CSV table of C-alpha atoms and ligand atoms in Angstrom, one decimal:
chain,number,residue,atom,x,y,z
R,371,MET,CA,21.5,-80.6,34.2
R,372,ALA,CA,22.7,-77.1,33.6
R,373,LYS,CA,26.4,-76.9,32.7
R,374,THR,CA,28.7,-75.2,35.2
R,375,ASP,CA,30.1,-71.9,34.0
R,376,LEU,CA,33.8,-72.1,34.7
R,377,LYS,CA,34.4,-68.4,34.3
R,378,SER,CA,32.1,-67.8,37.3
R,379,LEU,CA,34.1,-70.0,39.7
R,380,THR,CA,36.7,-68.7,42.2
R,381,ILE,CA,40.0,-70.6,42.1
R,382,ASN,CA,38.9,-72.6,45.2
R,383,GLU,CA,35.6,-73.6,43.6
R,384,LEU,CA,37.4,-74.5,40.3
R,385,GLU,CA,39.8,-76.7,42.2
R,386,ASP,CA,36.8,-78.5,43.8
R,387,PHE,CA,35.2,-78.9,40.4
R,388,ILE,CA,38.3,-80.3,38.8
R,389,ILE,CA,38.8,-82.8,41.7
R,390,SER,CA,35.2,-83.9,41.3
R,391,LEU,CA,36.1,-84.8,37.7
R,392,GLY,CA,38.8,-87.0,39.0
R,393,GLU,CA,41.6,-84.7,37.8
R,394,PRO,CA,44.6,-83.4,39.7
R,395,LYS,CA,44.1,-80.1,41.5
R,396,PHE,CA,46.9,-78.2,39.6
R,397,ARG,CA,44.7,-78.4,36.5
R,398,ALA,CA,42.4,-75.8,38.1
R,399,LYS,CA,45.2,-73.2,38.0
R,400,GLN,CA,45.9,-73.9,34.4
R,401,ILE,CA,42.3,-73.5,33.4
R,402,TYR,CA,41.9,-70.4,35.6
R,403,GLN,CA,44.8,-68.8,33.7
R,404,TRP,CA,43.3,-69.7,30.3
R,405,LEU,CA,40.0,-68.1,31.4
R,406,HIS,CA,41.2,-65.0,33.2
R,407,GLU,CA,44.7,-64.2,31.8
R,408,LYS,CA,44.5,-65.4,28.2
R,409,ARG,CA,40.8,-65.1,28.1
R,410,VAL,CA,40.0,-67.9,25.7
R,411,SER,CA,36.4,-68.6,24.8
R,412,SER,CA,36.6,-72.4,24.1
R,413,PHE,CA,38.1,-75.5,25.8
R,414,ASP,CA,39.9,-76.4,22.5
R,415,GLU,CA,42.2,-73.4,23.0
R,416,MET,CA,43.5,-74.7,26.3
R,417,THR,CA,46.3,-76.5,24.6
R,418,ASN,CA,48.2,-77.6,27.7
R,419,LEU,CA,45.2,-79.8,28.7
R,420,SER,CA,44.9,-83.3,27.3
R,421,LYS,CA,42.3,-83.8,24.6
R,422,SER,CA,40.3,-86.1,26.8
R,423,LEU,CA,40.1,-83.5,29.6
R,424,ARG,CA,39.0,-80.9,27.1
R,425,ALA,CA,36.3,-83.2,25.9
R,426,LYS,CA,35.2,-83.9,29.5
R,427,LEU,CA,35.1,-80.2,30.2
R,428,ALA,CA,33.0,-79.5,27.1
R,429,GLU,CA,30.5,-82.1,28.3
R,430,GLU,CA,30.2,-80.9,31.9
R,431,ALA,CA,31.0,-77.2,31.7
R,432,LYS,CA,30.7,-74.0,29.7
R,433,ILE,CA,32.5,-70.7,29.3
R,434,SER,CA,30.1,-67.8,29.5
R,435,GLY,CA,30.6,-65.0,27.0
R,436,LEU,CA,29.1,-61.9,25.5
R,437,LYS,CA,28.8,-60.4,22.1
R,438,ILE,CA,29.0,-56.7,21.4
R,439,ILE,CA,25.8,-55.7,19.5
R,440,GLU,CA,26.1,-51.9,19.7
R,441,LYS,CA,28.8,-49.5,20.6
R,442,HIS,CA,28.3,-45.7,20.9
R,443,GLU,CA,31.1,-43.3,21.6
R,444,SER,CA,30.4,-39.8,23.0
R,445,SER,CA,31.9,-37.1,20.8
R,446,LYS,CA,31.9,-34.8,23.9
R,447,ASP,CA,34.0,-36.8,26.4
R,448,GLY,CA,35.1,-40.1,24.9
R,449,THR,CA,32.6,-42.2,27.1
R,450,VAL,CA,31.7,-45.4,25.3
R,451,LYS,CA,28.5,-47.2,25.8
R,452,TYR,CA,28.4,-50.9,24.9
R,453,LEU,CA,25.3,-53.1,24.4
R,454,PHE,CA,26.1,-56.7,24.9
R,455,ALA,CA,24.1,-59.9,24.1
R,456,LEU,CA,24.3,-62.7,26.6
R,457,ASP,CA,24.2,-66.4,25.5
R,458,ASN,CA,20.5,-66.5,26.6
R,459,ASP,CA,19.5,-63.6,24.3
R,460,ASN,CA,19.2,-61.1,27.1
R,461,VAL,CA,20.9,-57.7,26.5
R,462,ILE,CA,22.8,-55.6,29.0
R,463,GLU,CA,24.8,-52.5,28.9
R,464,SER,CA,28.1,-51.3,30.2
R,465,VAL,CA,29.9,-47.9,30.0
R,466,LEU,CA,33.5,-47.1,29.6
R,467,MET,CA,34.5,-43.8,31.2
R,468,LYS,CA,37.9,-42.2,30.6
R,469,TYR,CA,39.4,-40.2,33.4
R,470,SER,CA,42.8,-38.6,33.9
R,471,TYR,CA,43.6,-41.3,36.4
R,472,GLY,CA,42.6,-44.3,34.2
R,473,ASN,CA,39.8,-46.2,32.6
R,474,ALA,CA,36.7,-47.1,34.6
R,475,VAL,CA,34.0,-49.5,33.5
R,476,CYS,CA,30.4,-49.4,34.8
R,477,VAL,CA,29.0,-52.9,34.7
R,478,SER,CA,25.5,-54.3,34.9
R,479,SER,CA,24.8,-57.1,37.4
R,480,GLN,CA,21.2,-57.9,36.3
R,481,ALA,CA,19.2,-57.7,33.1
R,482,GLY,CA,16.5,-55.4,34.2
R,483,CYS,CA,15.8,-54.7,37.8
R,484,ARG,CA,12.9,-55.2,40.3
R,485,MET,CA,13.7,-52.3,42.6
R,486,GLY,CA,11.4,-49.8,40.9
R,487,CYS,CA,13.4,-46.6,41.4
R,488,GLY,CA,11.3,-43.8,39.9
R,489,PHE,CA,14.0,-42.2,37.8
R,490,CYS,CA,15.4,-45.3,36.2
R,491,ALA,CA,14.7,-46.9,32.8
R,492,SER,CA,16.2,-50.3,33.8
R,493,THR,CA,13.3,-51.2,36.1
R,494,ILE,CA,10.4,-50.5,33.7
R,495,ASN,CA,10.0,-54.2,32.7
R,496,GLY,CA,11.2,-55.6,36.1
R,497,LEU,CA,13.9,-58.1,36.6
R,498,GLU,CA,14.7,-60.4,33.7
R,499,TYR,CA,17.9,-62.2,34.6
R,500,ASN,CA,20.6,-62.4,37.3
R,501,LEU,CA,24.0,-62.2,35.7
R,502,LEU,CA,26.6,-64.9,36.5
R,503,ALA,CA,30.0,-63.7,37.9
R,504,GLY,CA,31.6,-64.7,34.5
R,505,GLU,CA,29.1,-62.5,32.6
R,506,ILE,CA,29.9,-59.5,34.9
R,507,LEU,CA,33.6,-60.1,34.4
R,508,SER,CA,33.2,-60.5,30.6
R,509,GLN,CA,31.9,-56.9,30.4
R,510,VAL,CA,35.3,-55.7,31.7
R,511,TYR,CA,37.4,-58.2,29.7
R,512,MET,CA,35.6,-57.3,26.4
R,513,ILE,CA,35.9,-53.6,26.9
R,514,GLN,CA,39.6,-54.0,27.9
R,515,GLU,CA,40.2,-56.0,24.7
R,516,ASP,CA,38.2,-53.6,22.6
R,517,ILE,CA,40.2,-50.5,23.6
R,518,GLY,CA,43.5,-52.3,24.1
R,519,GLU,CA,44.1,-50.5,27.4
R,520,ARG,CA,43.9,-51.6,31.0
R,521,ILE,CA,40.8,-51.0,33.0
R,522,SER,CA,41.8,-49.6,36.4
R,523,SER,CA,38.5,-49.4,38.2
R,524,VAL,CA,35.0,-51.0,38.1
R,525,VAL,CA,31.7,-49.7,39.4
R,526,LEU,CA,28.7,-52.0,39.8
R,527,MET,CA,26.4,-49.2,38.9
R,528,GLY,CA,24.8,-50.3,35.6
R,529,SER,CA,21.5,-52.1,35.3
R,530,GLY,CA,20.5,-54.1,38.3
R,531,GLU,CA,20.8,-54.0,42.1
R,532,PRO,CA,24.0,-55.8,42.9
R,533,LEU,CA,22.9,-56.9,46.4
R,534,ASP,CA,19.8,-58.5,44.9
R,535,ASN,CA,22.2,-60.8,43.0
R,536,TYR,CA,24.5,-61.2,46.0
R,537,SER,CA,26.4,-64.5,45.5
R,538,ASN,CA,27.2,-63.9,41.9
R,539,VAL,CA,28.3,-60.3,42.6
R,540,LEU,CA,30.5,-61.5,45.5
R,541,LYS,CA,32.2,-64.1,43.3
R,542,PHE,CA,32.7,-61.4,40.7
R,543,ILE,CA,34.5,-59.2,43.3
R,544,LYS,CA,36.7,-62.2,44.4
R,545,ILE,CA,37.7,-63.1,40.8
R,546,ALA,CA,38.3,-59.5,39.7
R,547,ASN,CA,40.4,-59.0,42.8
R,548,SER,CA,42.4,-62.2,42.4
R,549,ASP,CA,46.1,-62.0,41.3
R,550,LEU,CA,45.4,-64.7,38.7
R,551,GLY,CA,42.4,-62.7,37.4
R,552,LEU,CA,42.1,-59.0,36.7
R,553,GLY,CA,44.2,-58.2,39.8
R,554,LEU,CA,42.0,-55.2,40.5
R,555,GLY,CA,42.5,-53.8,44.0
R,556,GLN,CA,39.3,-54.0,46.1
R,557,ARG,CA,39.5,-50.2,46.6
R,558,HIS,CA,39.1,-49.9,42.9
R,559,ILE,CA,35.8,-51.7,42.9
R,560,THR,CA,32.7,-49.8,43.9
R,561,LEU,CA,29.3,-51.4,44.6
R,562,SER,CA,26.3,-49.2,44.3
R,563,THR,CA,23.1,-50.2,46.1
R,564,CYS,CA,19.6,-48.6,46.2
R,565,GLY,CA,19.6,-49.3,50.0
R,566,LEU,CA,19.1,-53.0,50.8
R,567,ALA,CA,20.1,-52.7,54.4
R,568,ASP,CA,20.2,-56.5,55.0
R,569,GLY,CA,22.6,-56.8,52.1
R,570,ILE,CA,24.8,-54.0,53.5
R,571,ASP,CA,24.9,-55.8,56.8
R,572,ARG,CA,25.9,-59.1,55.1
R,573,LEU,CA,28.5,-57.3,53.0
R,574,ARG,CA,30.0,-55.8,56.1
R,575,GLU,CA,30.6,-59.3,57.4
R,576,GLU,CA,32.6,-60.2,54.3
R,577,ASP,CA,35.2,-57.8,55.5
R,578,LEU,CA,36.1,-56.4,52.1
R,579,GLN,CA,37.8,-53.1,51.3
R,580,ILE,CA,35.6,-52.2,48.3
R,581,THR,CA,33.8,-48.8,48.1
R,582,LEU,CA,30.1,-48.8,49.0
R,583,ALA,CA,27.9,-46.3,47.2
R,584,VAL,CA,24.3,-45.9,48.5
R,585,SER,CA,21.5,-44.2,46.5
R,586,LEU,CA,19.9,-42.0,49.0
R,587,HIS,CA,18.1,-39.4,46.9
R,588,ALA,CA,16.0,-37.9,49.7
R,589,PRO,CA,16.3,-36.4,53.2
R,590,ASN,CA,13.4,-38.3,54.7
R,591,ASP,CA,11.1,-41.3,54.2
R,592,GLU,CA,8.2,-39.3,52.9
R,593,ILE,CA,10.1,-38.1,49.8
R,594,ARG,CA,12.2,-41.3,49.5
R,595,ASN,CA,9.0,-43.4,49.4
R,596,LYS,CA,7.9,-41.5,46.3
R,597,ILE,CA,11.1,-42.1,44.5
R,598,MET,CA,12.3,-45.5,45.8
R,599,PRO,CA,9.9,-48.2,46.7
R,600,VAL,CA,12.8,-50.0,48.5
R,601,SER,CA,12.4,-47.5,51.3
R,602,LYS,CA,9.1,-49.0,52.3
R,603,LYS,CA,11.0,-52.1,53.3
R,604,TYR,CA,14.1,-50.4,54.7
R,605,ASP,CA,13.3,-46.9,56.0
R,606,MET,CA,16.0,-44.3,56.3
R,607,ASN,CA,16.8,-45.0,59.9
R,608,ARG,CA,17.4,-48.7,59.2
R,609,LEU,CA,19.4,-47.8,56.1
R,610,LEU,CA,21.6,-45.2,57.7
R,611,THR,CA,22.2,-47.5,60.7
R,612,ALA,CA,23.5,-50.2,58.3
R,613,CYS,CA,25.7,-47.6,56.6
R,614,LYS,CA,27.1,-46.3,59.8
R,615,ASN,CA,27.9,-49.8,61.0
R,616,TYR,CA,29.5,-50.6,57.6
R,617,SER,CA,31.8,-47.6,57.6
R,618,ASP,CA,32.6,-48.0,61.3
R,619,TYR,CA,33.6,-51.6,60.7
R,620,THR,CA,35.5,-51.3,57.4
R,621,LYS,CA,36.8,-47.8,58.0
R,622,ARG,CA,35.8,-47.1,54.4
R,623,ARG,CA,34.1,-43.9,53.4
R,624,ILE,CA,30.6,-44.4,52.0
R,625,THR,CA,29.4,-42.4,49.0
R,626,PHE,CA,25.8,-41.3,49.2
R,627,GLU,CA,24.4,-40.7,45.7
R,628,TYR,CA,21.8,-38.0,45.5
R,629,ALA,CA,19.9,-37.5,42.2
R,630,MET,CA,18.7,-33.9,42.0
R,631,ILE,CA,15.1,-33.9,40.8
R,632,LYS,CA,13.5,-30.5,40.3
R,633,GLY,CA,10.8,-29.7,42.9
R,634,VAL,CA,11.0,-33.1,44.5
R,635,ASN,CA,14.2,-33.3,46.6
R,636,ASP,CA,16.3,-30.3,45.7
R,637,SER,CA,15.3,-27.5,48.1
R,638,ARG,CA,17.4,-25.8,50.6
R,639,GLU,CA,15.1,-27.3,53.3
R,640,CYS,CA,15.9,-30.8,52.0
R,641,ALA,CA,19.7,-30.1,52.4
R,642,LEU,CA,19.2,-28.7,55.9
R,643,GLU,CA,17.2,-31.8,56.9
R,644,LEU,CA,19.7,-34.2,55.4
R,645,ALA,CA,22.9,-32.7,56.9
R,646,PRO,CA,22.3,-33.8,60.6
R,647,LYS,CA,21.4,-37.3,59.5
R,648,LEU,CA,24.8,-37.8,57.9
R,649,LYS,CA,26.8,-36.1,60.6
R,650,ASN,CA,29.2,-38.4,62.5
R,651,MET,CA,29.4,-40.8,59.5
R,652,LEU,CA,32.5,-41.4,57.4
R,653,CYS,CA,30.9,-40.4,54.1
R,654,HIS,CA,30.5,-37.9,51.3
R,655,VAL,CA,27.6,-36.9,49.1
R,656,ASN,CA,27.6,-37.0,45.4
R,657,LEU,CA,25.0,-34.8,43.7
R,658,ILE,CA,23.9,-36.1,40.3
R,659,PRO,CA,21.8,-34.1,37.9
R,660,VAL,CA,19.0,-36.7,37.3
R,661,ASN,CA,18.7,-38.1,33.8
R,662,ASP,CA,15.5,-37.3,32.0
R,663,VAL,CA,13.7,-40.6,31.4
R,664,LYS,CA,10.8,-40.3,28.9
R,665,GLU,CA,8.6,-42.9,30.7
R,666,ARG,CA,8.9,-41.0,34.0
R,667,ASN,CA,8.0,-37.5,35.0
R,668,PHE,CA,11.3,-36.3,36.5
R,669,ILE,CA,13.2,-33.3,35.4
R,670,LYS,CA,16.7,-32.4,36.5
R,671,SER,CA,17.3,-29.6,38.9
R,672,SER,CA,18.6,-26.2,37.9
R,673,GLU,CA,22.4,-25.6,38.2
R,674,ALA,CA,21.7,-23.0,40.8
R,675,ALA,CA,19.6,-25.4,42.9
R,676,ILE,CA,22.4,-28.0,42.7
R,677,GLN,CA,25.1,-25.5,43.7
R,678,GLU,CA,23.0,-24.2,46.6
R,679,PHE,CA,22.3,-27.8,47.9
R,680,ALA,CA,26.0,-28.6,47.7
R,681,SER,CA,27.0,-25.4,49.6
R,682,VAL,CA,24.5,-26.0,52.4
R,683,LEU,CA,25.8,-29.6,52.9
R,684,ASN,CA,29.4,-28.4,52.7
R,685,SER,CA,28.8,-25.6,55.2
R,686,LYS,CA,27.4,-28.2,57.6
R,687,GLY,CA,30.6,-30.3,57.4
R,688,ILE,CA,29.2,-32.9,54.9
R,689,GLU,CA,31.7,-33.2,52.1
R,690,THR,CA,29.7,-32.8,48.9
R,691,THR,CA,30.6,-32.9,45.2
R,692,VAL,CA,28.6,-32.6,42.0
R,693,ARG,CA,29.2,-35.5,39.6
R,694,ARG,CA,30.4,-34.6,36.1
R,695,LYS,CA,27.8,-36.0,33.8
R,696,LEU,CA,29.4,-38.3,31.2
R,697,GLY,CA,28.1,-39.4,27.9
R,698,SER,CA,25.0,-37.3,27.9
R,699,ASP,CA,24.9,-37.5,24.1
R,700,ILE,CA,24.8,-41.3,24.0
R,701,ASN,CA,22.1,-42.3,26.5
R,702,ALA,CA,24.8,-43.3,29.0
R,703,ALA,CA,22.4,-43.2,31.9
R,704,CYS,CA,21.3,-46.4,33.6
R,705,GLY,CA,19.2,-48.5,31.3
R,706,GLN,CA,18.5,-46.0,28.5
R,707,LEU,CA,20.4,-47.7,25.7
R,708,ARG,CA,19.1,-51.1,26.5
R,709,ARG,CA,15.5,-49.8,26.8
R,710,GLY,CA,15.8,-48.1,23.4
R,711,TYR,CA,17.2,-51.3,21.8
R,712,LEU,CA,14.5,-53.5,23.3
R,713,ASN,CA,11.7,-51.1,22.2
R,714,ASN,CA,13.0,-51.3,18.6
R,715,ARG,CA,13.3,-55.0,18.8
R,716,ARG,CA,9.8,-55.4,20.1
A,931,LIG,S1,18.5,-47.3,39.9
A,931,LIG,FE1,19.5,-49.3,40.1
A,931,LIG,S2,18.4,-50.3,41.8
A,931,LIG,FE2,17.1,-48.6,41.1
A,931,LIG,S3,15.8,-49.5,39.6
A,931,LIG,FE3,17.6,-48.7,38.5
A,931,LIG,S4,18.9,-50.4,38.3
A,931,LIG,FE4,17.5,-50.9,39.9
């Protein structure tokens, strides 16, 4: 039977696990502290546990971990891209972004992805593995340790669709948010989805205060279908209804991500068509100059087109910003570093 990864358990789940081993409940808190405060990687280091309990844990459980295999630092803005190896030989990537208000880490929730977004390198070979909560957490822990500074926010915006790995991602959020863990406020956690409307409905019912970012990338289904296959399952009407319900219920502002792709979705008409669909929703739009992906035929929009698109939306009362592009000299876009590494390995 597969061993239980203790780093992926919430404190309540860890208590249940410890009780199932015939141990007193308070041991769970000790183990949780070893894993999430002191961040040890072996049971032998848990020196306030008896030798027999440590041996029992080693038999029944494991502690997931990662190894840094590559690290690239941008000379332009200090962004650092990490390539990590998982215990099962998969590789994933994470990005450290340094802002004036603190350090943010963009984590991966899956190795590969099955969503098929047309501008994304992560999806080219499909989904390979759903990360455990402990493996998502480890990306933050390892980067924090590597730089010796606190990470103040986390975005689930690396490889993978977080709502396609729902239960592991939810556990990650709970552990990262727990006072005995990272102690990261929910408002400092952003989950980015390509638009799984059912998942957004489910997330709403969790009653969390995290920030939801939705990759919209088009003003209508016709264009969205060309870029994002997910829209054939959840059309814009269904998606925007889920978003409206989410923001009405949580009172949290939704971020709509919009990758600007030359000649595809970046015209003035597109902006005029999009504006009324977002009216009356607590939201803002983030325009992103799309990253060139060799395997795909998308080119980023001109600066003038991006500025015009932003000014049309702003003039219609939809708050819109243009995202600063970080780490452009180190393949910091979703999936590019991992893809380069795998191509070389193959
Ligand atoms: S953009 Fe995100 S959801 Fe879309 S294919 Fe890439 S990793 Fe998956």
